[in-house]
Tab-separated table of C-alpha atoms and ligand atoms in Angstrom:
chain	number	residue	atom	x	y	z
K	1	UNK	CA	0.576	0.142	-0.118
K	2	UNK	CA	1.337	3.603	-0.776
K	3	UNK	CA	0.526	5.659	2.479
K	4	UNK	CA	-0.395	8.342	-0.623
K	5	UNK	CA	-3.389	6.087	-1.298
K	6	UNK	CA	-3.625	5.505	2.249
K	7	UNK	CA	-5.875	6.696	4.359
K	8	UNK	CA	-4.532	8.117	7.632
K	9	UNK	CA	-5.939	10.622	9.583
K	10	UNK	CA	-3.649	11.136	12.756
K	11	UNK	CA	-4.480	12.945	15.899
K	12	UNK	CA	-1.565	15.668	16.423
K	13	UNK	CA	-2.879	16.042	20.203
K	14	UNK	CA	-2.719	13.872	22.211
K	15	UNK	CA	-6.792	13.253	23.109
K	16	UNK	CA	-7.686	14.250	26.248
K	17	UNK	CA	-10.666	11.961	27.234
K	18	UNK	CA	-8.758	8.443	26.502
K	19	UNK	CA	-6.879	7.169	29.319
K	20	UNK	CA	-4.646	4.610	28.835
K	21	UNK	CA	-2.345	4.032	26.669
K	22	UNK	CA	-4.010	1.497	23.733
K	23	UNK	CA	-7.697	3.963	23.791
K	24	UNK	CA	-4.764	6.818	23.446
K	25	UNK	CA	-2.998	5.340	20.365
K	26	UNK	CA	-4.967	3.883	18.799
K	27	UNK	CA	-6.825	7.552	18.261
K	28	UNK	CA	-3.734	9.228	17.249
K	29	UNK	CA	-2.544	6.467	14.990
K	30	UNK	CA	-6.167	6.505	13.620
K	31	UNK	CA	-6.847	3.539	13.480
K	32	UNK	CA	-10.246	3.845	15.531
K	33	UNK	CA	-13.094	6.972	15.939
K	34	UNK	CA	-15.710	7.119	18.338
K	35	UNK	CA	-19.386	7.542	16.698
K	36	UNK	CA	-21.237	7.909	19.920
K	37	UNK	CA	-20.428	6.274	23.837
K	38	UNK	CA	-18.636	2.980	23.023
K	39	UNK	CA	-19.060	3.247	18.668
K	40	UNK	CA	-16.218	3.113	17.172
K	41	UNK	CA	-15.740	3.502	13.081
K	42	UNK	CA	-12.733	0.956	12.492
K	43	UNK	CA	-10.523	2.896	10.429
K	44	UNK	CA	-7.986	1.019	7.114
K	45	UNK	CA	-4.779	0.474	10.249
K	46	UNK	CA	-7.041	-0.477	12.568
K	47	UNK	CA	-9.526	-2.164	10.652
K	48	UNK	CA	-6.459	-4.162	8.972
K	49	UNK	CA	-5.188	-5.112	12.583
K	50	UNK	CA	-8.929	-6.411	13.452
K	51	UNK	CA	-8.863	-8.837	10.504
K	52	UNK	CA	-5.672	-10.033	10.947
K	53	UNK	CA	-6.527	-10.687	15.011
K	54	UNK	CA	-10.076	-12.856	13.951
K	55	UNK	CA	-8.130	-14.709	10.964
K	56	UNK	CA	-5.183	-15.762	13.912
K	57	UNK	CA	-9.031	-16.664	16.183
K	58	UNK	CA	-10.578	-18.528	13.060
K	59	UNK	CA	-7.266	-20.462	12.571
K	60	UNK	CA	-6.837	-22.239	16.219
K	61	UNK	CA	-11.609	-22.816	15.828
K	62	UNK	CA	-10.730	-24.540	13.303
K	63	UNK	CA	-8.069	-26.859	14.428
K	64	UNK	CA	-9.534	-27.245	17.257
K	65	UNK	CA	-12.642	-28.859	15.541
K	66	UNK	CA	-15.428	-26.047	15.670
K	67	UNK	CA	-16.774	-25.207	13.036
K	68	UNK	CA	-17.524	-21.393	11.919
K	69	UNK	CA	-21.511	-20.223	10.661
K	70	UNK	CA	-22.517	-16.247	10.707
K	71	UNK	CA	-25.966	-15.279	13.122
K	72	UNK	CA	-27.317	-12.046	13.034
K	73	UNK	CA	-26.659	-9.231	15.146
K	74	UNK	CA	-30.847	-8.744	15.404
K	75	UNK	CA	-32.431	-11.140	17.122
K	76	UNK	CA	-36.478	-12.122	18.081
K	77	UNK	CA	-37.161	-11.064	21.541
K	78	UNK	CA	-39.281	-13.989	21.616
K	79	UNK	CA	-36.649	-16.265	21.612
K	80	UNK	CA	-35.343	-14.802	24.704
K	81	UNK	CA	-38.845	-15.813	26.451
K	82	UNK	CA	-38.245	-19.263	26.414
K	83	UNK	CA	-34.284	-19.126	27.961
K	84	UNK	CA	-35.945	-16.892	30.445
K	85	UNK	CA	-33.251	-14.405	29.702
K	86	UNK	CA	-35.427	-11.646	28.321
K	87	UNK	CA	-36.730	-10.011	31.497
K	88	UNK	CA	-34.002	-11.208	33.468
K	89	UNK	CA	-30.645	-9.194	31.325
K	90	UNK	CA	-31.893	-5.594	31.831
K	91	UNK	CA	-31.028	-2.312	30.718
K	92	UNK	CA	-28.063	-4.001	29.274
K	93	UNK	CA	-30.271	-5.178	26.009
K	94	UNK	CA	-31.068	-3.187	23.174
K	95	UNK	CA	-34.573	-3.575	22.515
K	96	UNK	CA	-36.262	-2.118	19.688
K	97	UNK	CA	-39.146	-2.837	17.461
K	98	UNK	CA	-39.695	-3.088	14.071
K	99	UNK	CA	-42.564	-1.249	12.172
K	100	UNK	CA	-45.522	-3.817	12.943
K	101	UNK	CA	-44.574	-3.665	16.141
K	102	UNK	CA	-43.018	-7.150	16.991
K	103	UNK	CA	-40.019	-7.073	19.740
K	104	UNK	CA	-36.285	-6.893	18.419
K	105	UNK	CA	-32.642	-6.689	20.309
K	106	UNK	CA	-29.128	-6.483	18.883
K	107	UNK	CA	-27.822	-9.786	20.277
K	108	UNK	CA	-25.558	-9.306	23.329
K	109	UNK	CA	-24.470	-12.958	23.120
K	110	UNK	CA	-26.295	-15.573	21.521
K	111	UNK	CA	-27.277	-18.474	23.960
K	112	UNK	CA	-30.878	-18.918	22.771
K	113	UNK	CA	-29.681	-18.171	18.981
K	114	UNK	CA	-27.793	-20.961	18.878
K	115	UNK	CA	-30.333	-23.269	20.515
K	116	UNK	CA	-32.921	-22.914	17.915
K	117	UNK	CA	-30.929	-23.162	15.344
K	118	UNK	CA	-28.726	-26.780	17.035
K	119	UNK	CA	-32.460	-28.660	17.681
K	120	UNK	CA	-33.915	-27.635	14.489
K	121	UNK	CA	-31.505	-29.825	12.924
K	122	UNK	CA	-30.092	-32.061	15.443
K	123	UNK	CA	-31.772	-35.014	17.447
K	124	UNK	CA	-29.867	-38.000	18.028
K	125	UNK	CA	-26.909	-38.919	19.954
K	126	UNK	CA	-24.341	-39.497	16.949
K	127	UNK	CA	-24.878	-36.617	15.749
K	128	UNK	CA	-23.053	-35.357	18.456
K	129	UNK	CA	-20.702	-33.882	19.758
K	130	UNK	CA	-20.659	-29.941	16.971
K	131	UNK	CA	-19.313	-27.320	18.355
K	132	UNK	CA	-20.223	-24.385	16.333
K	133	UNK	CA	-18.862	-20.194	16.096
K	134	UNK	CA	-19.522	-16.832	14.316
K	135	UNK	CA	-17.378	-13.919	14.380
K	136	UNK	CA	-19.710	-11.327	15.045
K	137	UNK	CA	-20.768	-7.956	16.124
K	138	UNK	CA	-22.798	-6.967	19.090
K	139	UNK	CA	-24.046	-4.704	21.698
K	140	UNK	CA	-24.031	-3.958	25.612
K	141	UNK	CA	-25.623	-1.497	26.664
K	142	UNK	CA	-22.555	-0.763	29.262
K	143	UNK	CA	-23.060	1.797	31.797
K	144	UNK	CA	-19.741	2.798	32.110
K	145	UNK	CA	-17.995	2.437	27.813
K	146	UNK	CA	-14.693	3.437	28.493
K	147	UNK	CA	-10.559	2.809	27.101
K	148	UNK	CA	-12.200	2.298	23.661
K	149	UNK	CA	-11.899	-0.913	22.120
K	150	UNK	CA	-11.517	-2.139	25.609
K	151	UNK	CA	-15.557	-1.860	26.372
K	152	UNK	CA	-17.218	-0.960	24.255
K	153	UNK	CA	-20.594	-1.056	23.821
K	154	UNK	CA	-20.985	-2.185	19.803
K	155	UNK	CA	-17.615	-4.775	20.730
K	156	UNK	CA	-17.197	-7.810	17.654
K	157	UNK	CA	-17.146	-10.923	19.649
K	158	UNK	CA	-16.368	-14.616	18.397
K	159	UNK	CA	-18.345	-17.398	19.496
K	160	UNK	CA	-18.688	-20.891	19.808
K	161	UNK	CA	-20.919	-22.937	21.173
K	162	UNK	CA	-20.890	-26.734	22.243
K	163	UNK	CA	-23.289	-29.247	21.905
K	164	UNK	CA	-22.731	-32.642	23.765
K	165	UNK	CA	-24.271	-35.776	25.405
K	166	UNK	CA	-23.428	-35.444	29.209
K	167	UNK	CA	-21.713	-34.358	31.220
K	168	UNK	CA	-18.063	-35.871	30.764
K	169	UNK	CA	-18.621	-34.939	27.432
K	170	UNK	CA	-18.389	-31.049	27.794
K	171	UNK	CA	-15.974	-31.140	29.612
K	172	UNK	CA	-14.612	-32.778	26.472
K	173	UNK	CA	-15.038	-29.347	24.744
K	174	UNK	CA	-14.761	-27.511	27.680
K	175	UNK	CA	-11.379	-28.509	27.480
K	176	UNK	CA	-10.713	-27.993	23.522
K	177	UNK	CA	-11.475	-24.424	24.003
K	178	UNK	CA	-9.589	-24.667	26.977
K	179	UNK	CA	-6.662	-25.637	24.490
K	180	UNK	CA	-7.323	-23.373	21.671
K	181	UNK	CA	-7.424	-20.526	23.626
K	182	UNK	CA	-3.975	-20.486	24.812
K	183	UNK	CA	-3.023	-21.009	21.144
K	184	UNK	CA	-4.964	-18.377	20.203
K	185	UNK	CA	-3.455	-16.073	23.034
K	186	UNK	CA	-0.360	-17.481	22.427
K	187	UNK	CA	0.197	-16.518	18.349
K	188	UNK	CA	-0.434	-12.274	19.177
K	189	UNK	CA	1.736	-12.754	21.190
K	190	UNK	CA	0.301	-12.820	24.679
K	191	UNK	CA	1.049	-14.828	27.974
K	192	UNK	CA	-3.387	-14.969	28.887
K	193	UNK	CA	-3.589	-16.881	32.334
K	194	UNK	CA	-7.221	-18.857	32.445
K	195	UNK	CA	-8.174	-17.515	35.676
K	196	UNK	CA	-11.466	-19.758	37.680
K	197	UNK	CA	-14.403	-16.923	37.366
K	198	UNK	CA	-17.996	-16.328	38.037
K	199	UNK	CA	-20.328	-17.379	35.394
K	200	UNK	CA	-21.930	-13.695	35.778
K	201	UNK	CA	-25.866	-13.775	33.335
K	202	UNK	CA	-24.575	-16.673	30.903
K	203	UNK	CA	-25.170	-19.224	33.949
K	204	UNK	CA	-23.345	-22.583	34.963
K	205	UNK	CA	-21.161	-23.183	37.254
K	206	UNK	CA	-17.255	-24.224	35.448
K	207	UNK	CA	-15.873	-21.297	33.662
K	208	UNK	CA	-12.777	-19.859	33.260
K	209	UNK	CA	-11.316	-16.278	31.921
K	210	UNK	CA	-8.273	-15.466	29.495
K	211	UNK	CA	-6.297	-13.274	31.187
K	212	UNK	CA	-3.997	-10.790	30.680
K	213	UNK	CA	-1.415	-9.091	33.260
K	214	UNK	CA	-1.390	-5.138	32.906
K	215	UNK	CA	-0.970	-2.511	35.127
K	216	UNK	CA	-4.495	-0.732	33.149
K	217	UNK	CA	-6.558	-4.646	33.116
K	218	UNK	CA	-10.155	-4.002	34.846
K	219	UNK	CA	-10.083	-6.883	36.760
K	220	UNK	CA	-7.840	-7.341	39.849
K	221	UNK	CA	-6.123	-10.899	39.878
K	222	UNK	CA	-4.879	-13.062	41.318
K	223	UNK	CA	-2.349	-16.008	40.730
K	224	UNK	CA	0.708	-18.207	41.259
K	225	UNK	CA	2.855	-15.423	38.907
K	226	UNK	CA	4.357	-19.399	38.106
K	227	UNK	CA	1.446	-19.184	35.164
K	228	UNK	CA	3.135	-16.610	33.791
K	229	UNK	CA	5.588	-18.658	31.840
K	230	UNK	CA	4.034	-21.770	31.127
K	231	UNK	CA	4.428	-23.736	27.984
K	232	UNK	CA	1.306	-23.419	25.456
K	233	UNK	CA	0.605	-26.755	23.831
K	234	UNK	CA	1.332	-26.781	19.599
K	235	UNK	CA	-0.065	-27.057	16.562
K	236	UNK	CA	0.721	-30.990	16.851
K	237	UNK	CA	-1.750	-31.468	19.264
K	238	UNK	CA	-4.190	-33.625	19.290
K	239	UNK	CA	-8.002	-32.507	19.932
K	240	UNK	CA	-9.462	-35.350	20.112
K	241	UNK	CA	-6.886	-36.812	22.091
K	242	UNK	CA	-7.055	-36.418	26.123
K	243	UNK	CA	-6.459	-32.872	26.730
K	244	UNK	CA	-7.163	-33.083	30.681
K	245	UNK	CA	-3.585	-33.568	31.179
K	246	UNK	CA	-2.965	-29.981	30.297
K	247	UNK	CA	-6.415	-28.877	32.236
K	248	UNK	CA	-4.844	-29.798	35.195
K	249	UNK	CA	-1.316	-28.252	34.622
K	250	UNK	CA	-2.897	-25.274	33.523
K	251	UNK	CA	-5.381	-25.318	37.145
K	252	UNK	CA	-2.972	-26.780	38.951
K	253	UNK	CA	-1.500	-23.616	40.101
K	254	UNK	CA	-3.971	-21.292	42.119
K	255	UNK	CA	-5.176	-18.783	39.972
K	256	UNK	CA	-8.345	-16.270	40.020
K	257	UNK	CA	-10.833	-13.231	39.946
K	258	UNK	CA	-12.041	-10.960	42.294
K	259	UNK	CA	-14.965	-12.447	42.574
K	260	UNK	CA	-14.139	-16.203	42.896
K	261	UNK	CA	-11.057	-14.983	44.989
K	262	UNK	CA	-10.551	-16.490	48.169
K	263	UNK	CA	-7.347	-15.758	50.304
K	264	UNK	CA	-7.097	-18.104	53.062
K	265	UNK	CA	-6.703	-21.300	50.069
K	266	UNK	CA	-4.148	-18.639	48.130
K	267	UNK	CA	-2.182	-18.194	50.542
K	268	UNK	CA	-1.905	-21.689	51.799
K	269	UNK	CA	-1.677	-23.276	48.354
K	270	UNK	CA	0.870	-20.525	46.374
K	271	UNK	CA	4.698	-20.177	48.366
K	272	UNK	CA	4.659	-16.522	48.811
K	273	UNK	CA	7.720	-15.764	46.459
K	274	UNK	CA	5.560	-17.039	43.810
K	275	UNK	CA	2.272	-15.173	44.755
K	276	UNK	CA	0.875	-11.877	43.114
K	277	UNK	CA	-2.429	-9.876	43.142
K	278	UNK	CA	-2.073	-7.734	40.172
K	279	UNK	CA	-4.882	-5.974	37.712
K	280	UNK	CA	-4.917	-7.470	34.122
K	281	UNK	CA	-7.656	-7.542	31.205
K	282	UNK	CA	-9.502	-10.173	30.386
K	283	UNK	CA	-10.030	-11.002	26.438
K	284	UNK	CA	-11.570	-14.673	27.105
K	285	UNK	CA	-14.514	-16.809	28.367
K	286	UNK	CA	-15.310	-20.006	28.836
K	287	UNK	CA	-18.559	-20.861	30.258
K	288	UNK	CA	-20.614	-24.898	30.825
K	289	UNK	CA	-23.608	-24.775	31.881
K	290	UNK	CA	-24.846	-28.360	31.466
K	291	UNK	CA	-28.642	-28.552	30.385
K	292	UNK	CA	-29.088	-24.579	31.261
K	293	UNK	CA	-30.498	-23.301	27.917
K	294	UNK	CA	-31.455	-26.422	26.222
K	295	UNK	CA	-34.178	-27.665	29.054
K	296	UNK	CA	-36.672	-24.574	29.273
K	297	UNK	CA	-35.862	-24.256	24.678
K	298	UNK	CA	-35.802	-28.348	24.562
K	299	UNK	CA	-33.083	-28.847	22.805
K	300	UNK	CA	-32.406	-32.702	23.327
K	301	UNK	CA	-30.889	-35.534	21.942
K	302	UNK	CA	-32.360	-39.554	22.098
K	303	UNK	CA	-29.187	-41.728	23.781
K	304	UNK	CA	-28.565	-44.852	22.126
K	305	UNK	CA	-31.038	-46.631	24.591
K	306	UNK	CA	-34.017	-43.986	22.632
K	307	UNK	CA	-34.828	-42.017	25.064
K	308	UNK	CA	-34.334	-37.846	25.263
K	309	UNK	CA	-33.198	-35.790	27.564
K	310	UNK	CA	-31.346	-32.499	26.796
K	311	UNK	CA	-28.348	-31.646	24.845
K	312	UNK	CA	-25.726	-31.085	27.840
K	313	UNK	CA	-23.756	-26.983	26.311
K	314	UNK	CA	-20.827	-24.771	26.469
K	315	UNK	CA	-20.435	-21.689	25.265
K	316	UNK	CA	-16.712	-19.412	24.408
K	317	UNK	CA	-15.572	-15.928	24.325
K	318	UNK	CA	-12.912	-14.552	22.473
K	319	UNK	CA	-13.554	-10.620	23.041
K	320	UNK	CA	-12.003	-9.812	19.198
K	321	UNK	CA	-12.164	-5.790	19.098
K	322	UNK	CA	-10.828	-5.807	22.333
K	323	UNK	CA	-8.018	-7.734	21.561
K	324	UNK	CA	-6.851	-5.212	19.800
K	325	UNK	CA	-6.145	-2.539	22.645
K	326	UNK	CA	-4.999	-5.789	24.595
K	327	UNK	CA	-2.095	-6.376	22.432
K	328	UNK	CA	-1.064	-2.604	22.328
K	329	UNK	CA	-0.978	-2.284	26.689
K	330	UNK	CA	1.255	-5.583	26.374
K	331	UNK	CA	4.310	-3.808	23.381
K	332	UNK	CA	3.975	-0.008	23.059
K	333	UNK	CA	6.943	2.496	24.494
K	334	UNK	CA	6.015	6.223	24.043
K	335	UNK	CA	6.612	6.804	21.292
K	336	UNK	CA	3.798	4.369	19.798
K	337	UNK	CA	2.896	0.612	18.549
K	338	UNK	CA	4.842	-2.122	19.265
K	339	UNK	CA	2.814	-4.779	16.849
K	340	UNK	CA	3.813	-8.122	17.087
K	341	UNK	CA	4.798	-9.714	13.485
K	342	UNK	CA	1.133	-11.831	13.573
K	343	UNK	CA	-1.158	-8.807	13.930
K	344	UNK	CA	0.376	-6.146	12.394
K	345	UNK	CA	-1.373	-4.099	10.072
K	346	UNK	CA	1.323	-3.891	7.863
K	347	UNK	CA	4.319	-5.972	8.551
K	348	UNK	CA	7.124	-3.580	7.652
K	349	UNK	CA	7.337	0.225	6.367
K	350	UNK	CA	9.226	1.203	3.289
K	351	UNK	CA	10.504	4.880	4.510
K	352	UNK	CA	11.632	7.268	1.328
K	353	UNK	CA	13.555	10.295	2.719
K	354	UNK	CA	13.304	12.233	-0.330
K	355	UNK	CA	10.846	11.476	-2.215
K	356	UNK	CA	11.086	13.645	-6.104
K	357	UNK	CA	15.329	12.278	-5.792
K	358	UNK	CA	15.306	10.057	-9.015
K	359	UNK	CA	18.043	7.471	-7.181
K	360	UNK	CA	15.601	7.619	-3.591
K	361	UNK	CA	11.938	7.291	-5.193
K	362	UNK	CA	12.961	3.848	-7.973
K	363	UNK	CA	15.153	1.978	-5.262
K	364	UNK	CA	11.866	2.606	-2.696
K	365	UNK	CA	9.567	1.931	-6.012
K	366	UNK	CA	11.796	-1.565	-6.924
K	367	UNK	CA	11.649	-2.507	-3.125
K	368	UNK	CA	8.357	-2.141	-2.718
K	369	UNK	CA	7.134	-3.964	-5.474
K	370	UNK	CA	10.195	-7.132	-4.450
K	371	UNK	CA	8.670	-7.702	-0.671
K	372	UNK	CA	5.143	-6.907	-1.608
K	373	UNK	CA	5.973	-10.482	-4.417
K	374	UNK	CA	7.915	-12.098	-1.674
K	375	UNK	CA	4.187	-12.042	0.118
K	376	UNK	CA	5.344	-9.243	2.611
K	377	UNK	CA	2.959	-6.540	3.580
K	378	UNK	CA	4.261	-3.351	2.743
K	379	UNK	CA	3.307	-0.135	3.868
K	380	UNK	CA	5.564	2.151	1.588
K	381	UNK	CA	5.467	6.329	2.719
K	382	UNK	CA	5.703	8.051	-0.970
K	383	UNK	CA	5.253	11.644	0.587
K	384	UNK	CA	6.578	14.006	0.571
K	385	UNK	CA	7.233	16.124	3.856
K	386	UNK	CA	9.851	16.272	6.955
K	387	UNK	CA	11.920	12.849	7.511
K	388	UNK	CA	11.402	13.188	10.822
K	389	UNK	CA	8.052	13.898	10.432
K	390	UNK	CA	8.391	9.721	8.936
K	391	UNK	CA	9.736	8.640	11.568
K	392	UNK	CA	7.743	9.334	14.298
K	393	UNK	CA	4.708	8.302	12.182
K	394	UNK	CA	6.530	5.180	11.036
K	395	UNK	CA	7.555	4.109	15.633
K	396	UNK	CA	3.583	5.622	15.558
K	397	UNK	CA	1.607	3.336	13.318
K	398	UNK	CA	4.506	0.145	14.980
K	399	UNK	CA	5.409	-1.744	12.091
K	400	UNK	CA	7.111	-4.288	12.815
K	401	UNK	CA	10.329	-3.409	10.462
K	402	UNK	CA	11.741	-0.272	8.925
K	403	UNK	CA	13.034	0.244	5.378
K	404	UNK	CA	14.510	3.287	5.336
K	405	UNK	CA	16.293	4.929	2.792
K	406	UNK	CA	18.195	7.849	1.481
K	407	UNK	CA	20.355	9.216	-0.751
K	408	UNK	CA	23.433	9.430	1.783
K	409	UNK	CA	22.893	5.344	2.271
K	410	UNK	CA	22.234	4.717	-1.812
K	411	UNK	CA	25.154	6.422	-2.857
K	412	UNK	CA	27.189	3.695	-1.446
K	413	UNK	CA	24.539	1.464	-2.124
K	414	UNK	CA	22.828	0.268	1.143
K	415	UNK	CA	19.796	1.037	2.511
K	416	UNK	CA	18.715	1.472	7.310
K	417	UNK	CA	16.845	-1.421	8.938
K	418	UNK	CA	14.684	-0.196	12.147
K	419	UNK	CA	13.232	-3.358	14.321
K	420	UNK	CA	10.843	-1.203	15.725
K	421	UNK	CA	10.228	-3.945	18.728
K	422	UNK	CA	14.184	-2.754	19.965
K	423	UNK	CA	14.984	-0.198	18.196
K	424	UNK	CA	18.066	-1.989	16.140
K	425	UNK	CA	19.677	-0.975	13.610
K	426	UNK	CA	21.977	-2.527	10.516
K	427	UNK	CA	22.537	-1.635	7.015
K	428	UNK	CA	21.718	-3.859	4.443
K	429	UNK	CA	22.602	-4.241	0.658
K	430	UNK	CA	19.791	-2.501	-0.895
K	431	UNK	CA	20.204	-5.938	-2.811
K	432	UNK	CA	20.180	-7.965	-0.090
K	433	UNK	CA	17.314	-5.849	1.452
K	434	UNK	CA	13.874	-7.707	0.642
K	435	UNK	CA	15.724	-11.464	1.812
K	436	UNK	CA	16.556	-10.169	4.977
K	437	UNK	CA	12.983	-8.634	5.844
K	438	UNK	CA	10.689	-11.632	4.054
K	439	UNK	CA	12.896	-13.708	5.962
K	440	UNK	CA	12.920	-12.902	9.562
K	441	UNK	CA	8.683	-11.560	8.346
K	442	UNK	CA	7.897	-15.219	7.576
K	443	UNK	CA	10.279	-16.986	10.466
K	444	UNK	CA	8.158	-14.633	12.670
K	445	UNK	CA	4.777	-16.084	10.878
K	446	UNK	CA	5.861	-19.599	11.463
K	447	UNK	CA	2.776	-21.622	13.503
K	448	UNK	CA	4.503	-23.545	16.456
A	501	5CA	N1	-21.962	-15.573	25.547
A	501	5CA	C1	-20.037	-15.485	26.799
A	501	5CA	C2	-19.438	-16.740	25.671
A	501	5CA	S1	-19.193	-16.855	24.070
A	501	5CA	C3	-19.896	-14.486	26.412
A	501	5CA	O1	-20.915	-13.463	26.339
A	501	5CA	N2	-18.793	-14.730	27.406
A	501	5CA	S2	-18.886	-12.990	27.888
A	501	5CA	O2	-19.761	-12.098	28.414
A	501	5CA	O3	-17.772	-13.260	28.728
A	501	5CA	O4	-17.918	-11.926	26.521
A	501	5CA	C4	-16.938	-12.425	25.549
A	501	5CA	C5	-15.746	-12.046	25.422
A	501	5CA	O5	-16.270	-11.081	24.734
A	501	5CA	C6	-14.824	-10.963	26.778
A	501	5CA	O6	-14.339	-12.393	27.789
A	501	5CA	C7	-14.438	-10.330	26.896
A	501	5CA	O7	-12.978	-10.545	26.076
A	501	5CA	C8	-15.361	-9.510	25.701
A	501	5CA	N3	-16.110	-8.322	25.669
A	501	5CA	C9	-17.745	-8.592	26.722
A	501	5CA	N4	-17.547	-7.136	26.993
A	501	5CA	C10	-16.949	-6.138	26.074
A	501	5CA	C11	-17.312	-5.250	25.768
A	501	5CA	N5	-18.256	-3.597	26.100
A	501	5CA	N6	-16.379	-4.414	24.937
A	501	5CA	C12	-15.412	-5.229	24.237
A	501	5CA	N7	-15.099	-6.510	24.657
A	501	5CA	C13	-15.990	-7.738	25.471
């Protein structure tokens, strides 16, 4: 992409309403623009990251055996009357009436709708287990939308629903999502910690929140710090095999959110030097709730004995749009974002220090084409303007590598390559620059 064609409306001033770094940077770097309280337009740069995050989430759901579909954002109220949640959900639900006075709502989650879809198509235990997911916009009329996309009113969520014949089988589905989540967040460079959590309006009695530690996080959490560096299962993991050992390993050490915290237990189970009380961001939340929806909504299957019984269900959410904020909180400095390669809007930025200079223009155009040819996502700053302005802009948007092309370097046939994560610079010849970058990009994108 040529910057002259792109739409990158940067803010000069630090927006005063933004209280945390990720919100400030997303506004300053022209990633989002607010359209109402907790409602944002995704500008091109932010949208590129959102799509990369979404794709990683999708790949790991597919790997775990879940099947993608798409449900609408607007739902009929009657569906929610069946489960009894229409009145219980309260003011967080955005209620709408259509022109025929039918009551509708903008979906805050999809347990009811997926249960309706499942019961219409599945009759026998032989069709189980099933895991279905979609990635769709949700609306929750939060009392206090804040921190930009972290707590929005409209936000993008991946939600998966599992259907099993009994509790033991449902736990196998739960474990699949547990492992898929560890892998999903690790691929974005995040160290997520599964913590025992409250189930709130979703219900059920088994639930984990996936938390990334961050000072600006909204949740107070308590955990054994040895969980932070625990090894995440690799891509050879057999999702049809027994994942209970992984679940046991991660849950053997103490980790709980505020609502589930028990200090006596904490002090008994965690040596004092490993005790951590910190703040964190909830990027995912998984629930097992048995027959809470299948029973009232009559989603049953015939067992081997011919008798009907309600299916056992779980639901599993990832905050796709919230992840942008969480990743920036984890990777930034005073100058801007430092995107991990896997979610970076572009892998590399090419900076032309002297647009209009024949040698610079030619070298940049050649690099730009060759990098794209090599499968690298490139943003080419082909605009006029001062060098300082270009460097600051590139640091702000935080692409993993910058290739700086200027008349002085070109005289000796060189360009400078800067790595954004640690500022390391290296002079390389124009001829080897493409290989240098392509190799590092493909190494960083390898899925383990
Ligand atoms: N039905 C269940 C699982 S699919 C559910 O809705 N779970 S949830 O309420 O915990 O939401 C799932 C994830 O969505 C959360 O872990 C969080 O990462 C994200 N999320 C929830 N509310 C918001 C919000 N207001 N803004 C941004 N992300 C949110």
